[in-house]
Amino acid sequence: MSFKYFEDLWNMWYTELHNGAAGLTLKIKKVLYSGESPLQRIDVMETYEYGKMLVLYGSIMFTERDEFVYHEMISHVPLFVHPRPGRVLVIGGGDGGTVREVLKHGEVDAVTMVEIDPQVVEVSKKYFPTMSVGFSDPRLNLLFKDGAEFVKEDRENYDVILVDSADPVGPADILFREEFFSAAKERLRDGGVFVAQTESPFYHPDIVKNTYSILKKLFKEVHMYLAWIPAYPSALWSFCFCSDSLHPLRDFSEERVGKSGLELKYYNPEVHRAAFALPNFVKKLV
Ligand code: SAM
């Protein structure tokens, strides 16, 4: 059997299964870090196709090639709807991508970020400087706690709350429960906006259905929006925009996007509007 020397003798693959029977596989150049925090396994790998990626408990959190989609969409959709997003709370988000985007908004005076695992932040600082750039911003207050505990104990209120959680497994499971959503809502100022990442409608219909049924009990306005994230299961990813007074399209100010002067790679006013257009099979879930 003839080997194409380097090709055949030196390849290694990472596969993430989405439901035990389908998945994504990436050819790996190098494993840069493998470790375990008290909460989860943490890996950093360099891939041929997607750049470096952070993997927690064997699941892709982000890749350098497509992280901009997720982090722009979880941040700029709510921040261009809320008229004065002075105080922002981020639950999770240990890689720093969400706070990086939030801090691009000049109106944001203060960001509190509550991440349960300090080791994720350390790994991100070391291997992903473009992701963790926001950690040195003086407006950021970074706390290492369980987000569900934090929202119960905290007495501050916020204009925008973003839940950049991992999947509903392990420590993140509580972030998909009614007790967390209800306590988080107590931390929202009048006229505030709450956004959570809500998994894939294609692979996780039950999680989506359950999450939206809870949020619809708590908020007057509950609207799913979608983004295309190729490294995530099925690439069809969802977020939930919640508020008691603001609507993601009626109260969206396109002029503010122009005036912000932000140079973004995915988000723009047309994408903002189109993201809320749902395919029929997804509409049935929410
Ligand atoms: N964008 C990714 C996604 O959609 O899968 C998630 C980004 S970020 C890496 C998810 C973060 O949530 C992780 O750093 C994890 O440690 C953190 N996390 C999990 N459970 C948490 C909890 N209960 N409170 C705060 N942070 C939590």
Coordinates of C-alpha atoms and ligand atoms in Angstrom, one line a residue:
M1 CA 0.0 0.0 0.0
S2 CA 1.5 3.3 -1.0
F3 CA 1.5 6.2 1.6
K4 CA 1.5 9.8 0.7
Y5 CA 4.0 10.2 3.4
F6 CA 3.1 13.2 5.5
E7 CA -0.6 12.9 4.5
D8 CA -1.1 9.4 5.6
L9 CA 1.3 8.9 8.5
W10 CA 0.6 12.2 10.3
N11 CA -3.1 12.8 10.3
M12 CA -5.2 13.1 13.4
W13 CA -9.0 13.9 13.6
Y14 CA -11.3 15.4 16.3
T15 CA -14.9 14.4 16.0
E16 CA -17.8 15.9 17.9
L17 CA -21.0 13.8 17.7
H18 CA -24.2 15.7 17.9
N19 CA -26.6 12.9 18.7
G20 CA -24.4 9.9 18.8
A21 CA -25.0 9.2 15.1
A22 CA -23.9 12.3 13.2
G23 CA -21.2 14.9 13.8
L24 CA -18.5 17.1 12.7
T25 CA -14.9 15.9 12.2
L26 CA -11.9 18.2 11.9
K27 CA -8.3 17.4 10.9
I28 CA -6.0 18.4 13.7
K29 CA -2.6 20.0 13.2
K30 CA -1.7 20.1 16.9
V31 CA -3.1 19.7 20.4
L32 CA -2.0 22.9 22.1
Y33 CA -3.5 22.2 25.6
S34 CA -5.3 19.4 27.4
G35 CA -6.3 19.8 31.0
E36 CA -9.0 19.4 33.5
S37 CA -10.5 22.0 35.8
P38 CA -12.5 20.8 38.8
L39 CA -15.5 21.3 36.6
Q40 CA -14.7 20.1 33.1
R41 CA -12.1 18.9 30.6
I42 CA -10.5 21.8 28.6
D43 CA -8.7 21.3 25.3
V44 CA -7.2 23.7 22.8
M45 CA -6.5 22.3 19.3
E46 CA -5.2 23.7 16.1
T47 CA -7.2 22.6 13.1
Y48 CA -6.4 22.8 9.4
E49 CA -9.8 24.2 8.4
Y50 CA -11.1 26.3 11.4
G51 CA -8.0 27.7 13.1
K52 CA -7.6 27.1 16.8
M53 CA -10.6 26.0 18.8
L54 CA -11.6 25.7 22.5
V55 CA -13.3 22.4 23.4
L56 CA -15.0 22.0 26.8
Y57 CA -16.1 18.5 27.9
G58 CA -15.5 17.3 24.4
S59 CA -17.8 19.9 22.8
I60 CA -16.7 22.8 20.6
M61 CA -17.2 26.2 22.3
F62 CA -15.8 28.2 19.4
T63 CA -13.3 28.2 16.6
E64 CA -11.2 31.1 15.4
R65 CA -12.8 30.9 12.0
D66 CA -16.4 31.3 12.8
E67 CA -16.6 32.7 16.4
F68 CA -17.4 36.2 15.1
V69 CA -20.8 35.1 14.0
Y70 CA -21.9 33.9 17.5
H71 CA -20.3 36.7 19.5
E72 CA -21.6 39.5 17.2
M73 CA -25.1 38.1 17.2
I74 CA -25.5 37.5 20.9
S75 CA -24.2 41.0 21.6
H76 CA -25.2 43.5 18.9
V77 CA -28.8 42.4 18.4
P78 CA -29.8 43.4 22.0
L79 CA -27.3 46.3 22.2
F80 CA -28.7 48.0 19.1
V81 CA -32.3 47.6 20.4
H82 CA -31.9 48.8 24.0
P83 CA -31.8 52.7 23.8
R84 CA -29.2 53.1 26.6
P85 CA -27.4 49.9 27.5
G86 CA -25.3 51.4 30.2
R87 CA -25.0 48.3 32.5
V88 CA -24.6 44.8 31.0
L89 CA -24.4 41.4 32.8
V90 CA -22.8 38.4 31.0
I91 CA -23.4 35.0 32.4
G92 CA -20.8 32.4 31.2
G93 CA -18.7 33.6 28.3
G94 CA -15.4 32.4 29.7
D95 CA -13.6 32.7 26.4
G96 CA -14.2 36.5 26.4
G97 CA -15.7 36.8 22.9
T98 CA -19.0 38.2 24.1
V99 CA -17.5 40.8 26.4
R100 CA -15.2 41.8 23.6
E101 CA -18.2 42.6 21.4
V102 CA -20.2 44.3 24.2
L103 CA -17.3 46.6 25.1
K104 CA -17.2 47.9 21.5
H105 CA -20.4 49.9 22.4
G106 CA -19.5 53.3 23.7
E107 CA -22.8 53.6 25.7
V108 CA -21.8 50.6 27.8
D109 CA -20.4 52.0 31.1
A110 CA -20.0 48.7 33.0
V111 CA -20.0 45.0 32.3
T112 CA -20.2 42.4 35.0
M113 CA -19.2 38.9 33.7
V114 CA -19.9 35.8 35.9
E115 CA -18.0 32.8 34.7
I116 CA -18.0 29.6 36.9
D117 CA -14.6 28.3 35.7
P118 CA -11.5 30.6 36.1
Q119 CA -9.4 28.0 34.1
V120 CA -11.4 28.7 31.0
V121 CA -10.5 32.4 31.3
E122 CA -6.8 31.6 31.9
V123 CA -6.7 29.2 28.9
S124 CA -8.4 31.8 26.7
K125 CA -6.0 34.5 27.7
K126 CA -3.0 32.3 26.9
Y127 CA -4.2 30.7 23.6
F128 CA -6.8 33.2 22.3
P129 CA -5.5 36.8 22.7
T130 CA -8.0 38.1 20.1
M131 CA -10.9 36.6 22.1
S132 CA -9.8 37.7 25.6
V133 CA -8.9 41.2 24.6
G134 CA -11.8 42.6 26.6
F135 CA -10.6 41.2 29.9
S136 CA -8.2 44.1 30.3
D137 CA -11.0 46.7 29.8
P138 CA -11.5 48.9 33.0
R139 CA -15.3 48.7 32.5
L140 CA -15.2 44.9 33.1
N141 CA -15.9 43.4 36.5
L142 CA -15.0 39.7 36.1
L143 CA -16.4 37.3 38.8
F144 CA -15.8 33.6 39.2
K145 CA -19.1 32.2 40.4
D146 CA -22.1 30.0 39.4
G147 CA -24.2 32.4 37.4
A148 CA -27.4 30.8 38.9
E149 CA -26.1 31.6 42.4
F150 CA -25.1 35.1 41.4
V151 CA -28.4 36.2 40.1
K152 CA -30.1 35.0 43.3
E153 CA -27.6 36.9 45.5
D154 CA -26.9 40.0 43.5
R155 CA -28.7 43.2 44.2
E156 CA -27.6 45.2 41.2
N157 CA -29.8 45.7 38.2
Y158 CA -28.8 45.7 34.5
D159 CA -30.1 47.1 31.2
V160 CA -29.0 44.0 29.2
I161 CA -28.4 40.5 30.4
L162 CA -26.6 38.0 28.1
V163 CA -26.4 34.3 28.9
D164 CA -23.5 32.9 26.9
S165 CA -23.7 29.5 28.5
A166 CA -22.4 26.1 27.4
D167 CA -24.8 23.4 26.5
P168 CA -27.3 22.3 29.2
V169 CA -25.0 19.7 30.7
G170 CA -22.9 19.8 33.9
P171 CA -22.6 23.2 35.5
A172 CA -24.6 24.9 32.6
D173 CA -27.7 22.7 33.1
I174 CA -29.0 25.1 35.7
L175 CA -28.8 28.0 33.2
F176 CA -31.7 26.5 31.2
R177 CA -34.0 26.2 34.2
E178 CA -37.0 28.3 35.2
E179 CA -35.4 29.2 38.6
F180 CA -32.4 30.8 36.9
F181 CA -34.4 32.6 34.3
S182 CA -36.8 33.9 36.9
A183 CA -34.0 35.1 39.2
A184 CA -32.2 36.6 36.2
K185 CA -35.3 38.6 35.3
E186 CA -35.3 40.1 38.8
R187 CA -31.9 41.6 37.9
L188 CA -33.2 43.3 34.8
R189 CA -34.0 47.1 34.9
D190 CA -37.4 48.3 33.6
G191 CA -37.1 48.4 29.8
G192 CA -34.3 45.8 30.0
V193 CA -33.4 43.1 27.4
F194 CA -32.5 39.5 28.2
V195 CA -30.8 37.3 25.6
A196 CA -29.8 33.7 25.9
Q197 CA -28.2 31.3 23.5
T198 CA -30.8 28.5 23.0
E199 CA -29.0 25.7 21.1
S200 CA -29.9 24.3 17.7
P201 CA -33.6 23.9 16.6
F202 CA -32.4 21.1 14.3
Y203 CA -30.6 18.9 16.8
H204 CA -32.2 20.1 20.1
P205 CA -35.9 20.7 19.4
D206 CA -36.9 19.5 22.9
I207 CA -34.4 21.9 24.6
V208 CA -35.7 24.7 22.5
K209 CA -39.3 24.0 23.1
N210 CA -38.8 23.7 26.9
T211 CA -36.7 26.9 27.1
Y212 CA -39.2 29.0 25.1
S213 CA -42.1 27.7 27.1
I214 CA -40.4 28.9 30.3
L215 CA -39.3 32.3 28.9
K216 CA -42.8 33.0 27.5
K217 CA -44.2 32.6 31.0
L218 CA -41.7 35.2 32.2
F219 CA -41.5 37.9 29.5
K220 CA -44.1 39.7 27.3
E221 CA -41.8 39.8 24.3
V222 CA -40.0 36.5 23.5
H223 CA -38.5 36.2 20.0
M224 CA -36.1 33.6 18.6
Y225 CA -33.4 34.7 16.2
L226 CA -31.1 32.5 14.2
A227 CA -27.5 32.6 13.0
W228 CA -25.3 30.4 10.8
I229 CA -22.4 28.9 12.8
P230 CA -20.7 26.1 10.8
A231 CA -18.8 24.6 13.7
Y232 CA -22.0 24.2 15.8
P233 CA -24.3 21.2 15.5
S234 CA -26.2 21.6 12.1
A235 CA -24.8 25.2 11.9
L236 CA -28.3 26.5 12.6
W237 CA -28.0 28.2 16.0
S238 CA -30.6 30.1 18.0
F239 CA -30.8 32.9 20.5
C240 CA -33.8 34.2 22.4
F241 CA -34.5 38.0 22.7
C242 CA -36.7 38.7 25.8
S243 CA -38.1 41.9 27.2
D244 CA -41.3 43.2 28.8
S245 CA -41.3 46.4 26.7
L246 CA -38.8 46.3 23.8
H247 CA -39.4 44.5 20.5
P248 CA -36.3 43.4 18.5
L249 CA -37.6 44.8 15.2
R250 CA -40.0 47.6 16.2
D251 CA -37.5 49.2 18.6
F252 CA -34.4 48.5 16.4
S253 CA -32.6 51.6 15.4
E254 CA -30.7 51.1 12.1
E255 CA -29.3 54.7 12.4
R256 CA -27.5 53.7 15.6
V257 CA -25.7 50.9 13.7
G258 CA -24.5 53.4 11.2
K259 CA -23.5 56.0 13.8
S260 CA -21.6 53.4 15.9
G261 CA -19.0 53.1 13.2
L262 CA -18.5 49.5 14.3
E263 CA -16.7 47.4 11.6
L264 CA -18.4 44.0 12.0
K265 CA -17.9 40.8 10.0
Y266 CA -21.4 39.3 10.3
Y267 CA -23.9 41.6 11.9
N268 CA -25.6 44.4 9.9
P269 CA -29.1 45.9 9.9
E270 CA -30.4 43.5 7.2
V271 CA -29.0 40.5 9.1
H272 CA -30.6 41.8 12.3
R273 CA -34.0 41.8 10.7
A274 CA -33.6 38.6 8.7
A275 CA -32.4 36.7 11.8
F276 CA -35.9 36.9 13.3
A277 CA -37.5 35.2 10.2
L278 CA -38.0 31.6 11.2
P279 CA -38.5 28.5 9.0
N280 CA -41.9 26.8 9.7
F281 CA -40.3 23.8 11.5
V282 CA -38.7 26.2 13.9
K283 CA -41.8 28.3 14.4
K284 CA -43.5 25.2 15.6
L285 CA -41.0 24.9 18.4
V286 CA -41.5 28.4 19.8
Ligands
SAM1 N1 -20.5 30.0 22.8 C1 -20.4 28.8 23.5 C2 -21.6 27.9 23.2 O1 -22.6 28.4 22.7 O2 -21.5 26.7 23.4 C3 -20.3 28.9 25.0 C4 -19.2 29.9 25.4 S1 -18.5 29.9 26.9 C5 -17.1 28.9 26.7 C6 -19.6 28.9 28.0 C7 -19.1 29.1 29.4 O3 -20.1 28.9 30.3 C8 -17.9 28.2 29.8 O4 -16.8 29.0 30.0 C9 -18.4 27.6 31.1 O5 -17.4 27.4 32.1 C10 -19.5 28.6 31.6 N2 -20.5 28.1 32.5 C11 -21.1 26.8 32.5 N3 -22.0 26.8 33.5 C12 -21.9 28.0 34.2 C13 -22.6 28.5 35.3 N4 -23.5 27.8 36.0 N5 -22.4 29.8 35.7 C14 -21.4 30.5 35.0 N6 -20.7 30.1 33.9 C15 -21.0 28.8 33.5

